[in-house]
PDB file of C-alpha atoms in Angstrom:
ATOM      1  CA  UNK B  30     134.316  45.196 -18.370  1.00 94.00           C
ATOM      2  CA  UNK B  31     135.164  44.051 -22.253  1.00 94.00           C
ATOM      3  CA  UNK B  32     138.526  42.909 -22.699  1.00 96.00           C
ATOM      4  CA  UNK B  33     140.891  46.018 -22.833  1.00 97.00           C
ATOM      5  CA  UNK B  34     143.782  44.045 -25.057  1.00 97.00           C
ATOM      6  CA  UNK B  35     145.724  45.993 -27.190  1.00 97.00           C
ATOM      7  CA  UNK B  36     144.383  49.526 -25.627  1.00 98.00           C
ATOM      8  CA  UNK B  37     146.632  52.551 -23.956  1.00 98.00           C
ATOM      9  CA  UNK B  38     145.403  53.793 -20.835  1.00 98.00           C
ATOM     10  CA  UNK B  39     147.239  57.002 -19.186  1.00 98.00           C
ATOM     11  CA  UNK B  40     145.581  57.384 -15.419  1.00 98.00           C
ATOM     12  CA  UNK B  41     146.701  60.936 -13.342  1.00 98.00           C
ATOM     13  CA  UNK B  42     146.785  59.804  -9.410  1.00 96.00           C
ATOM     14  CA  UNK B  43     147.263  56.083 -10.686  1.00 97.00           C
ATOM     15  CA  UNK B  44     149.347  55.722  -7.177  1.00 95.00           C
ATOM     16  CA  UNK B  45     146.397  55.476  -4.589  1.00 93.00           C
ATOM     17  CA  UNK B  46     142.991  55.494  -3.855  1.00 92.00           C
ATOM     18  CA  UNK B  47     140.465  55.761  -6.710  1.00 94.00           C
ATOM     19  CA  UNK B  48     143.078  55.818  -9.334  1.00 96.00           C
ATOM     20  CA  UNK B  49     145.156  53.112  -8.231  1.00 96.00           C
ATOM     21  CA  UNK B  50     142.034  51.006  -8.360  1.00 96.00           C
ATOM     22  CA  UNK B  51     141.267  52.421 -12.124  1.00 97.00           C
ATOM     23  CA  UNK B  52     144.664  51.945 -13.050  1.00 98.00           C
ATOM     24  CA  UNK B  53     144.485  47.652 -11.752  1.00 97.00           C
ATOM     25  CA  UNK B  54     141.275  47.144 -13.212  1.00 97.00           C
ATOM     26  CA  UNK B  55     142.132  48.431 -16.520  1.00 98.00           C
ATOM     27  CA  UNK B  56     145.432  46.227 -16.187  1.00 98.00           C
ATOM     28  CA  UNK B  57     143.759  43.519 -15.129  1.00 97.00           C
ATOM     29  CA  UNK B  58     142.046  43.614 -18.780  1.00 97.00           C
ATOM     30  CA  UNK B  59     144.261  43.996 -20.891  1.00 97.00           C
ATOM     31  CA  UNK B  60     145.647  47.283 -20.864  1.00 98.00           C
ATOM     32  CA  UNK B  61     148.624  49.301 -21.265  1.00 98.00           C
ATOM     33  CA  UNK B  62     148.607  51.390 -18.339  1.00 98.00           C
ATOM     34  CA  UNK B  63     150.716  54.319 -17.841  1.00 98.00           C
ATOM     35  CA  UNK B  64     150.583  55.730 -14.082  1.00 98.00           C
ATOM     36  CA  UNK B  65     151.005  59.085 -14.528  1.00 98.00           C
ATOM     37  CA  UNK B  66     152.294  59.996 -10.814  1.00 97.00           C
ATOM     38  CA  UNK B  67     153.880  62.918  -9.177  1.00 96.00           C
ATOM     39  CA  UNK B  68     156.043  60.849  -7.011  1.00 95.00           C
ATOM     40  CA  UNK B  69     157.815  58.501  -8.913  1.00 95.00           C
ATOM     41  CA  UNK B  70     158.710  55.791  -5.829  1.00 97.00           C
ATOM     42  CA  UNK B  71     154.925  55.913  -4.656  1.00 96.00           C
ATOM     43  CA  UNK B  72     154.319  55.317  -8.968  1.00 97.00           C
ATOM     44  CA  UNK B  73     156.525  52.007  -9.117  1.00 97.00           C
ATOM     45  CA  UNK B  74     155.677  50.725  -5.430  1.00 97.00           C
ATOM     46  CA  UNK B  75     151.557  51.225  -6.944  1.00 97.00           C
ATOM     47  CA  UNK B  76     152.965  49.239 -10.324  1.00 97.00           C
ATOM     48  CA  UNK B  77     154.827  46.661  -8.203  1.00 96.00           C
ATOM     49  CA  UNK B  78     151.241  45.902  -6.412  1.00 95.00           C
ATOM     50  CA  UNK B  79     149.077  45.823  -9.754  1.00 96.00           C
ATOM     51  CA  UNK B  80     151.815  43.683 -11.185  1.00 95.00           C
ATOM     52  CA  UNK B  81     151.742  41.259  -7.993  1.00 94.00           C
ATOM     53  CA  UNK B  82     148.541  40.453  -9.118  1.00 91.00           C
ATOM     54  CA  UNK B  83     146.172  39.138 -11.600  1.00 87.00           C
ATOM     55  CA  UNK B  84     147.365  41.624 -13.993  1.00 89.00           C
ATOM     56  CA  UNK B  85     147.167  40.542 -17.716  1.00 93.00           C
ATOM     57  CA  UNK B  86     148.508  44.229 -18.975  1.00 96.00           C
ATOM     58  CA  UNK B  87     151.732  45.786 -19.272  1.00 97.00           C
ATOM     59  CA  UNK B  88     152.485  48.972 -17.249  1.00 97.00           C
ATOM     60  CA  UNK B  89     154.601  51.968 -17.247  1.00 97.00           C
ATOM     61  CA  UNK B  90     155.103  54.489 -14.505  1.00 98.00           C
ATOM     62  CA  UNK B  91     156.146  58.612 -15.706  1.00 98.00           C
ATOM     63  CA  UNK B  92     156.101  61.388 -13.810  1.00 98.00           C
ATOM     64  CA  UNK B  93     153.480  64.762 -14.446  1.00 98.00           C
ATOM     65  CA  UNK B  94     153.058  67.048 -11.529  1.00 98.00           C
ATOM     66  CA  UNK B  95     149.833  68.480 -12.743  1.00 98.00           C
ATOM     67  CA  UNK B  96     150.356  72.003 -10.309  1.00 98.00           C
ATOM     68  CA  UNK B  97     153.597  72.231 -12.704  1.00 98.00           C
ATOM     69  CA  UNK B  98     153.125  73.405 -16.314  1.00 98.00           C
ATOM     70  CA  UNK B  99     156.415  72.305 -17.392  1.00 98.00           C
ATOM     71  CA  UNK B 100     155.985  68.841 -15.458  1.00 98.00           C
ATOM     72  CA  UNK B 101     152.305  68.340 -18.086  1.00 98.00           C
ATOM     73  CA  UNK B 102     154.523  69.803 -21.139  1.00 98.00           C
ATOM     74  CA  UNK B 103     157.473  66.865 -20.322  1.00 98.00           C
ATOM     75  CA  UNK B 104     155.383  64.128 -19.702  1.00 98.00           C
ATOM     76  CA  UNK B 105     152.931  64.847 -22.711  1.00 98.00           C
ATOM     77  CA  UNK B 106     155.925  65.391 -24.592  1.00 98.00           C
ATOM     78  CA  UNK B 107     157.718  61.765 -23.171  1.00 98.00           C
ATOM     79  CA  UNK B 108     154.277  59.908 -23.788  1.00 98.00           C
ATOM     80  CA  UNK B 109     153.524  61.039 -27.583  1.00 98.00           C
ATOM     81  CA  UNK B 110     157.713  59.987 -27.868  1.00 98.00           C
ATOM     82  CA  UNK B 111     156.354  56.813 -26.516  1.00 97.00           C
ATOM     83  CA  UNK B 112     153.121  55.712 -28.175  1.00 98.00           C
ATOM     84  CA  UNK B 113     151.380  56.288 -31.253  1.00 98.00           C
ATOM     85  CA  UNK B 114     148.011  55.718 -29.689  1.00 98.00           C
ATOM     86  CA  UNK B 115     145.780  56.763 -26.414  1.00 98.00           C
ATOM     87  CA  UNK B 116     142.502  54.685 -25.914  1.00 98.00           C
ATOM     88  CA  UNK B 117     141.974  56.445 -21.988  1.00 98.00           C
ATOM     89  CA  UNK B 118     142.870  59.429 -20.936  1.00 98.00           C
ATOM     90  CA  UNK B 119     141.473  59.192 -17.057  1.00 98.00           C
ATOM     91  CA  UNK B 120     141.664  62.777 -15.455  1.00 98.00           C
ATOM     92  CA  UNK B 121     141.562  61.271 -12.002  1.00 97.00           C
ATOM     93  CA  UNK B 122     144.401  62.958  -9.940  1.00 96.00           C
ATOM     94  CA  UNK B 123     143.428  66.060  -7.603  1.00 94.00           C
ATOM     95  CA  UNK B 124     144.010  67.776  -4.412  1.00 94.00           C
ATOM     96  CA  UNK B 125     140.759  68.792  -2.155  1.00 91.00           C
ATOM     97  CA  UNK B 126     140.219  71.269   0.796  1.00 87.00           C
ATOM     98  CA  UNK B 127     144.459  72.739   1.384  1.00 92.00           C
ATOM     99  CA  UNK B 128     145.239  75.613   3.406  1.00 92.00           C
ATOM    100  CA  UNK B 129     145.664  78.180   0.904  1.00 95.00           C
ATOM    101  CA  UNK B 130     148.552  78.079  -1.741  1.00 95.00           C
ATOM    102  CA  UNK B 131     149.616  77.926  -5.319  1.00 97.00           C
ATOM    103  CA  UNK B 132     150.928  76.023  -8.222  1.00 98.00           C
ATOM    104  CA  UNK B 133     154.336  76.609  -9.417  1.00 98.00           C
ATOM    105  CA  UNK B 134     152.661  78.834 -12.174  1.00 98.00           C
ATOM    106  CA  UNK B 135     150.933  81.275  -9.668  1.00 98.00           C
ATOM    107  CA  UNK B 136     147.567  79.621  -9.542  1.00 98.00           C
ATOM    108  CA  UNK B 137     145.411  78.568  -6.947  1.00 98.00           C
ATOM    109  CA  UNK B 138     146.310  74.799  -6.076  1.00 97.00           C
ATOM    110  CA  UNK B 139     143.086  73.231  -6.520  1.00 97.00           C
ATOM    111  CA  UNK B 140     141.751  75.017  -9.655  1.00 98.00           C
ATOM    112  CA  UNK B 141     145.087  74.813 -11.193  1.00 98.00           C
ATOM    113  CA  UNK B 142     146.066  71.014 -10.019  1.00 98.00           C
ATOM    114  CA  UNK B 143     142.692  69.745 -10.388  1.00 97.00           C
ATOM    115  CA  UNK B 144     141.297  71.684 -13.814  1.00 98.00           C
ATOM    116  CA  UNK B 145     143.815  73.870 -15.348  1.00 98.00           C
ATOM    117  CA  UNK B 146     146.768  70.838 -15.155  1.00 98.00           C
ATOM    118  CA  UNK B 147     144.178  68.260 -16.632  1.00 98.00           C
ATOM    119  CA  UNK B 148     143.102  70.683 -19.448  1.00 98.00           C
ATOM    120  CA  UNK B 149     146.347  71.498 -20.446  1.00 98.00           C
ATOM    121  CA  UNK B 150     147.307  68.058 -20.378  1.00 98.00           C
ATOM    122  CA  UNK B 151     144.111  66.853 -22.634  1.00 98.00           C
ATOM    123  CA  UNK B 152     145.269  69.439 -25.150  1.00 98.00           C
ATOM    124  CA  UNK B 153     148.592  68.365 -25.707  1.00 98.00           C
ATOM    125  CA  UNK B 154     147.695  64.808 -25.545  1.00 98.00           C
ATOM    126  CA  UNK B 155     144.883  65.572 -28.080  1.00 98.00           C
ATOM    127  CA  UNK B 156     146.493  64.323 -31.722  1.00 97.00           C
ATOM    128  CA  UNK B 157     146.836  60.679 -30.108  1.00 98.00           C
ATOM    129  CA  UNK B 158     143.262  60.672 -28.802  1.00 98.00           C
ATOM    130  CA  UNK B 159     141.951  61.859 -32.000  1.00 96.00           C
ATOM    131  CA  UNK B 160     144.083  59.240 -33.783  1.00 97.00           C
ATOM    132  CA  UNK B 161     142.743  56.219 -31.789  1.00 98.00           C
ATOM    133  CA  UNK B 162     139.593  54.303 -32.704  1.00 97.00           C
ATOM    134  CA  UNK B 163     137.092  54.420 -29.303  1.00 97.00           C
ATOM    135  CA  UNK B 164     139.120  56.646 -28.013  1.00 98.00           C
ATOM    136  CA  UNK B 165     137.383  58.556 -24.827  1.00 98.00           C
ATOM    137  CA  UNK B 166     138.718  61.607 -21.934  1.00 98.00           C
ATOM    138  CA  UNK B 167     136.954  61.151 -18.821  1.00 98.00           C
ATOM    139  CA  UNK B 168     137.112  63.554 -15.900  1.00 98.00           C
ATOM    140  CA  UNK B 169     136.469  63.054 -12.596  1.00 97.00           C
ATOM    141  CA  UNK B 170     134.551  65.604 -10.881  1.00 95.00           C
ATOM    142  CA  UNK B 171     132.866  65.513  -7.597  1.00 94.00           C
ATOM    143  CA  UNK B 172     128.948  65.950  -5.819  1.00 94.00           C
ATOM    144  CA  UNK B 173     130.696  68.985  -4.513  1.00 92.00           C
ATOM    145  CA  UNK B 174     130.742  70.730  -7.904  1.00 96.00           C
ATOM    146  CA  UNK B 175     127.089  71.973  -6.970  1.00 95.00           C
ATOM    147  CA  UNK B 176     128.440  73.819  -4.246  1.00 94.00           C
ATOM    148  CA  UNK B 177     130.831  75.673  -6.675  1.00 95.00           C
ATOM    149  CA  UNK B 178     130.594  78.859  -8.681  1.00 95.00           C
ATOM    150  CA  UNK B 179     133.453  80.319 -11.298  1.00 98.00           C
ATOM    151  CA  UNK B 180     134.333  83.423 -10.433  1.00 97.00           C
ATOM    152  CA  UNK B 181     136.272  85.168 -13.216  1.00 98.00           C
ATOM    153  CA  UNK B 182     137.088  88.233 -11.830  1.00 97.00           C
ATOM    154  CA  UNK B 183     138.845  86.006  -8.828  1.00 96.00           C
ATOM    155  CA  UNK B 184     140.149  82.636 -10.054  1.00 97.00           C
ATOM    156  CA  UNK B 185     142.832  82.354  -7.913  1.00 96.00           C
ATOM    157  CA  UNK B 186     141.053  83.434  -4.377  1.00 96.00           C
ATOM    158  CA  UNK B 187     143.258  86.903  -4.747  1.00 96.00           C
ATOM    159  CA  UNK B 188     141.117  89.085  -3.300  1.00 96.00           C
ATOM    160  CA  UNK B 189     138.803  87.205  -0.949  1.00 93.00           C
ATOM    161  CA  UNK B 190     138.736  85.329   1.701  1.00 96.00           C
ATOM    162  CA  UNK B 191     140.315  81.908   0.798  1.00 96.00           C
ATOM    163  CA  UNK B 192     137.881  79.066   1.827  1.00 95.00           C
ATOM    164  CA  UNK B 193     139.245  75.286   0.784  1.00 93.00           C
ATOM    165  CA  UNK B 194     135.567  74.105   0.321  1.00 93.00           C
ATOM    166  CA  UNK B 195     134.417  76.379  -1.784  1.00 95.00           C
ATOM    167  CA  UNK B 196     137.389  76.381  -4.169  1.00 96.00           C
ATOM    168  CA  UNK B 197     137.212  72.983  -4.086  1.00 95.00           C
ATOM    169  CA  UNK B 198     133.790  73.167  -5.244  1.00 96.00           C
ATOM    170  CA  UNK B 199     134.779  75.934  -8.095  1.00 97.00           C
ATOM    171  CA  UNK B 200     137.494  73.222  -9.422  1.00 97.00           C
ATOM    172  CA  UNK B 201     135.189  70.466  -9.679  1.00 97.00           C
ATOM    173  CA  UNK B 202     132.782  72.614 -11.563  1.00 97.00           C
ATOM    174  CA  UNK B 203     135.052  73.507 -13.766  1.00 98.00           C
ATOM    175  CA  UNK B 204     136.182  70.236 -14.090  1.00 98.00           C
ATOM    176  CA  UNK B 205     132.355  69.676 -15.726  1.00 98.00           C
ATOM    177  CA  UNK B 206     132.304  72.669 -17.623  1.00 98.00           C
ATOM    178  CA  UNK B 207     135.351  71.329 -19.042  1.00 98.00           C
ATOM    179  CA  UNK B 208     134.213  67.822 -19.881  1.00 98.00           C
ATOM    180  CA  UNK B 209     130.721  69.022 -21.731  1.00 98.00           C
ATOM    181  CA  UNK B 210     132.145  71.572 -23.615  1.00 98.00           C
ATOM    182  CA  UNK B 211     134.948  68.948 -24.796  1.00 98.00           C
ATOM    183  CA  UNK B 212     132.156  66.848 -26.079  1.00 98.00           C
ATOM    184  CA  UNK B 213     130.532  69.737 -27.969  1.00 98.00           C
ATOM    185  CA  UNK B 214     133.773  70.920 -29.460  1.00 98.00           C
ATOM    186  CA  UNK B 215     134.472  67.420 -30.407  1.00 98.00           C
ATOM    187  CA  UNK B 216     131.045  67.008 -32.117  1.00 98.00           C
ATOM    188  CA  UNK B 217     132.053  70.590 -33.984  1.00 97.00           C
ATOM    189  CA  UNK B 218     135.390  69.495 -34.959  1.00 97.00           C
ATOM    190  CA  UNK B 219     133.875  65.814 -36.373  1.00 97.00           C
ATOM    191  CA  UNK B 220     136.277  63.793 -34.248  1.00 97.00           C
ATOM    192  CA  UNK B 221     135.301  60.289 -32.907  1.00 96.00           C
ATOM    193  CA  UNK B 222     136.755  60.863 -29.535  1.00 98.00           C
ATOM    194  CA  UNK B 223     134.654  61.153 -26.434  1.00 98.00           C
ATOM    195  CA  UNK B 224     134.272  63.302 -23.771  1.00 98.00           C
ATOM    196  CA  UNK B 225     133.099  60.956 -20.294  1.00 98.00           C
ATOM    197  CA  UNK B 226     132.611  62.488 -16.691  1.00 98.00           C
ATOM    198  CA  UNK B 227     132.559  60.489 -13.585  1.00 98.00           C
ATOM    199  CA  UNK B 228     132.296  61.063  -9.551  1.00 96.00           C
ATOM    200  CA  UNK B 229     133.133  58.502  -6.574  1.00 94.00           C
ATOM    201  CA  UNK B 230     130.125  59.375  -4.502  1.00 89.00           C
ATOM    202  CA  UNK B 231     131.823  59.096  -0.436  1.00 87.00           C
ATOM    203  CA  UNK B 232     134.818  57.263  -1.189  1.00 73.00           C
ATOM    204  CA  UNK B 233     137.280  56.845   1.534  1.00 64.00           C
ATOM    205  CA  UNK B 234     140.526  57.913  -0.146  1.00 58.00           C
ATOM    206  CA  UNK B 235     143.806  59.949   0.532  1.00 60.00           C
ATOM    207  CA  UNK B 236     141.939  62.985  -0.661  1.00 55.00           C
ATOM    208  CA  UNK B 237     140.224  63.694   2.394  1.00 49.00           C
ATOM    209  CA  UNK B 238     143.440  63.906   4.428  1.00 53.00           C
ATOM    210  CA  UNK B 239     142.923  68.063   5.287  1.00 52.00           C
ATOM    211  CA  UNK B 240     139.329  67.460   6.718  1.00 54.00           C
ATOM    212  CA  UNK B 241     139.398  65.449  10.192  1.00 55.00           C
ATOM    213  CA  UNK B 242     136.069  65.299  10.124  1.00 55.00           C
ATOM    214  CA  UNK B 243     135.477  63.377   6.881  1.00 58.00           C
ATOM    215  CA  UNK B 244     138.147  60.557   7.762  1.00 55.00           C
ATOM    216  CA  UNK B 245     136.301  60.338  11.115  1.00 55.00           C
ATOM    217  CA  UNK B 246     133.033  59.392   9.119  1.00 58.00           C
ATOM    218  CA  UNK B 247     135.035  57.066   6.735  1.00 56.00           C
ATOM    219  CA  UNK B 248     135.108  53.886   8.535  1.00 57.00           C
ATOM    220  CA  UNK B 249     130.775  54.348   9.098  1.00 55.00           C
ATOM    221  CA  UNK B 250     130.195  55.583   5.567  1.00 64.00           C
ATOM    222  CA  UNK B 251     132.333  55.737   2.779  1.00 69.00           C
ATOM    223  CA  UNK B 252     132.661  53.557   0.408  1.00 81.00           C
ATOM    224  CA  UNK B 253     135.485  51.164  -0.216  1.00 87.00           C
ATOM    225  CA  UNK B 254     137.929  52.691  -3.332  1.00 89.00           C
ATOM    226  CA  UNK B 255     137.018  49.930  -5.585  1.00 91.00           C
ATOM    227  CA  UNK B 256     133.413  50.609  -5.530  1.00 92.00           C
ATOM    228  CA  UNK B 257     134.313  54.432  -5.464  1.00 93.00           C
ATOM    229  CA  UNK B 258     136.460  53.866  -9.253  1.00 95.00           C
ATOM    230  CA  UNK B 259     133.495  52.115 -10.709  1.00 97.00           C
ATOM    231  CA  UNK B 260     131.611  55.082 -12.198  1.00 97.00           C
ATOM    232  CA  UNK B 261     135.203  55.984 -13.910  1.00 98.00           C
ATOM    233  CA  UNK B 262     135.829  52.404 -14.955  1.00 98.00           C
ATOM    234  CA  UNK B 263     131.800  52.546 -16.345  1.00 98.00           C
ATOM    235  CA  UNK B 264     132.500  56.199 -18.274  1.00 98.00           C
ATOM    236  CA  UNK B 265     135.902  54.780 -19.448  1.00 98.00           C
ATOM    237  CA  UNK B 266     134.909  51.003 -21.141  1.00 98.00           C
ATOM    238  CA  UNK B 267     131.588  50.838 -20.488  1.00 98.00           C
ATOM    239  CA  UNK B 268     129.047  50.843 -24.236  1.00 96.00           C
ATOM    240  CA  UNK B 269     126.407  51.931 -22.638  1.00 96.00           C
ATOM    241  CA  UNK B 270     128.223  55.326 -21.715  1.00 98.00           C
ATOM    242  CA  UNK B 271     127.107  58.024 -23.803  1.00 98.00           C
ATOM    243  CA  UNK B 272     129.390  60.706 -24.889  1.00 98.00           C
ATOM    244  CA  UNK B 273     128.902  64.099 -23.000  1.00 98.00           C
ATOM    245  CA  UNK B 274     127.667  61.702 -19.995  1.00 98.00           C
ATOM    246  CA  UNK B 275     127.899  61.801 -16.572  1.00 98.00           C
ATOM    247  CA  UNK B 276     128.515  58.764 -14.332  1.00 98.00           C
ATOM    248  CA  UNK B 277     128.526  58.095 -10.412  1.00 97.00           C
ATOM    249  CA  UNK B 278     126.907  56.437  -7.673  1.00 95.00           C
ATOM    250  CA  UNK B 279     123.073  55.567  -8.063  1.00 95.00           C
ATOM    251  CA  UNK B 280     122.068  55.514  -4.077  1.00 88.00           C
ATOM    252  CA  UNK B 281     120.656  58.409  -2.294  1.00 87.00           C
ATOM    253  CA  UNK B 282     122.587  61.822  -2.856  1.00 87.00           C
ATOM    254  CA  UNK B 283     125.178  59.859  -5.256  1.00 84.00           C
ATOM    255  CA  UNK B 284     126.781  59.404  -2.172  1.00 88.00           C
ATOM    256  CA  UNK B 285     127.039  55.588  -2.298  1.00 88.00           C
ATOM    257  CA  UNK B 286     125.583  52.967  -4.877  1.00 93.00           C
ATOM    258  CA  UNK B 287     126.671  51.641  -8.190  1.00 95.00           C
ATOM    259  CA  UNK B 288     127.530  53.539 -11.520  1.00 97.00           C
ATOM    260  CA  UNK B 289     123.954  55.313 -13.350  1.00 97.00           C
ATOM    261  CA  UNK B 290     124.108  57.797 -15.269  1.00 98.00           C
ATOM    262  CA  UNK B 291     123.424  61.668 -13.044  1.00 97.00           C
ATOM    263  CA  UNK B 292     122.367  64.334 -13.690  1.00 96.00           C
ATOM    264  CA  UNK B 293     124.626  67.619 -12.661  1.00 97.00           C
ATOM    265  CA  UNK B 294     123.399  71.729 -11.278  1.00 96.00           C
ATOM    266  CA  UNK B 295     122.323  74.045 -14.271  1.00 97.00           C
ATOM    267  CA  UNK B 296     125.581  75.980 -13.789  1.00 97.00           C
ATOM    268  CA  UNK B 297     127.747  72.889 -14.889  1.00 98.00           C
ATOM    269  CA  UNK B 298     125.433  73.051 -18.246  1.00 98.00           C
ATOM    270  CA  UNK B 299     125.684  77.026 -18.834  1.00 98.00           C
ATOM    271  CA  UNK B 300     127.240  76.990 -22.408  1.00 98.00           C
ATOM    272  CA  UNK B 301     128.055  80.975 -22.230  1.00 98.00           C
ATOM    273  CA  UNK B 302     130.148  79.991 -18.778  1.00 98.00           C
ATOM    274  CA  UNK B 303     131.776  76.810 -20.554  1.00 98.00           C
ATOM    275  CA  UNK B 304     132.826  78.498 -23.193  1.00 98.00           C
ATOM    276  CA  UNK B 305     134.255  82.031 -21.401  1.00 98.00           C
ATOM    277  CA  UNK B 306     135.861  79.103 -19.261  1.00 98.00           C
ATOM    278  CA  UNK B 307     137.575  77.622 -22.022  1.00 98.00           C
ATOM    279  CA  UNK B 308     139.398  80.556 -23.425  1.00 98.00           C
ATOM    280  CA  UNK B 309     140.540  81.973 -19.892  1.00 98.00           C
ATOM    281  CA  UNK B 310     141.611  78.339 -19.486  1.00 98.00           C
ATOM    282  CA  UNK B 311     143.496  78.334 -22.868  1.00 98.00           C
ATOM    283  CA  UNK B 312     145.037  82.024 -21.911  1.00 98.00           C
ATOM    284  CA  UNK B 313     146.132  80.891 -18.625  1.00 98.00           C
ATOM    285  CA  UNK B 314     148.053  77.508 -19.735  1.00 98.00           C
ATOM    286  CA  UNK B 315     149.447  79.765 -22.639  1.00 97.00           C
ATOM    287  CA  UNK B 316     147.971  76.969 -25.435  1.00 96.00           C
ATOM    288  CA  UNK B 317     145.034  76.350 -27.599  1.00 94.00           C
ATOM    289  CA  UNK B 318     143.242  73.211 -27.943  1.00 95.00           C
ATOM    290  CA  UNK B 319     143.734  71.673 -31.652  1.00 90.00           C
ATOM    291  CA  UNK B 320     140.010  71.723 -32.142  1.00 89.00           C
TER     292      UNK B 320
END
């Protein structure tokens, strides 16, 4: 990784698993990081550990629920008080498989935690990104995004049958959709900024604790969460990445390996889906991007 010196780093889910290990890397580089954490005590108990180490950076722990409009509208609000500059913007944080439930703003808690709180929180973080030389937004999706489908007329798993895998899958696809059609809006709009997305491959993390049956298979297969961050850590500093690219593991099935760039299902490239995507998105989160 080049030396990160002088650079701003804000990582979502900077508290454990994949982006804990995001957040120390980066640290241990140079960088400013800012763990953006729901729970504050697990936030400064991750910042105590990073700083325990080899750490060269500086860090800062704030609080952003992202399944809380108002919590994304404080903290963007604290950081931009904060800093006149944003070099990262890693959209790591999510929730996978729940029983069913919702976001404080009525939405279903993985497509609004895991898309709908990170695109709301890449638009109002947008005039620092744009202002920052190299700046890049990367967004962590999943393998499971070709198992998803968007499904306008039922965002929010209203009027079906709510199944945790295949909402999972929908947020993770739309986590995609979001990250290309940044990139293209960003080439429109002539800004420098760019638009990175990343997956872990099988990375034993947190973020399997609703499914028994993945933390059984941990311990035989998963990866360890510092080889799971490197595709982000790749998309995020790496010059090789290319903007509108897509990172993860380069073994069989991404499922384990080191970071190449992937390729993704033809639904995460439909431009007509992106783009209908994007405006619901905008409606729902009641803002528009600055583009």
């Amino acid at each position: 990784m080049p030396d990160q010196s002088g650079r701003v780093a804000v990582v979502t889910g900077a508290n454990t698993g994949i982006g804990l290990e995001t957040a120390e890397a980066l640290a241990r580089r140079g960088t400013h990081v800012v763990l953006a954490c729901r729970d504050q005590a697990k936030g400064r108990s991750a910042a105590a550990s990073i700083a325990a180490g080899d750490a060269s950076g500086t860090l800062d722990v704030m609080v952003l629920d992202l399944a809380d409009l108002a919590s994304v509208r404080a903290f963007s609000a604290a950081f931009r008080d904060g800093f006149d500059r944003l070099d990262l913007l890693i959209n790591n944080a999510g929730v996978m498989w729940p029983p069913a439930s919702k976001t404080v703003d009525g939405f279903e808690l993985q497509f609004g935690t895991n898309h709908l709180g990170h695109f709301a929180l890449t638009a109002q973080l947008l005039d620092r990104l744009r202002t920052t030389s190299g700046s890049r937004v990367v967004t962590v999706s999943s393998v499971s995004h070709r198992f998803g489908a968007i499904d306008f007329d039922d965002l929010h798993w209203e009027s079906r049958k709510y199944h945790p895998n295949r909402a999972y899958g929908q947020s993770k696809l739309a986590n995609l959709l979001f990250a290309y059609e940044l990139q293209r809006r960003l080439d429109r709009a002539g800004f420098e900024t760019m638009s990175v997305a990343a997956h872990p491959g099988y990375t034993g993390t947190d973020l399997q604790r609703y499914s028994g049956f993945l933390r059984l298979l941990n311990p035989l297969v998963a990866m360890p969460t510092w080889r799971g961050a490197l595709p982000t850590l790749y998309a995020a500093t790496a010059s090789g990445a290319e903007p509108g690219g897509y990172y993860g593991p380069d073994g069989f099935g991404e499922l384990r390996g080191y970071p190449t760039r992937v390729g993704s299902s033809s639904e995460s490239r439909d431009e007509a889906v992106a783009a209908k995507l994007w405006q619901v998105s905008e409606g729902l989160i009641g803002l528009e991007f600055a583009l």
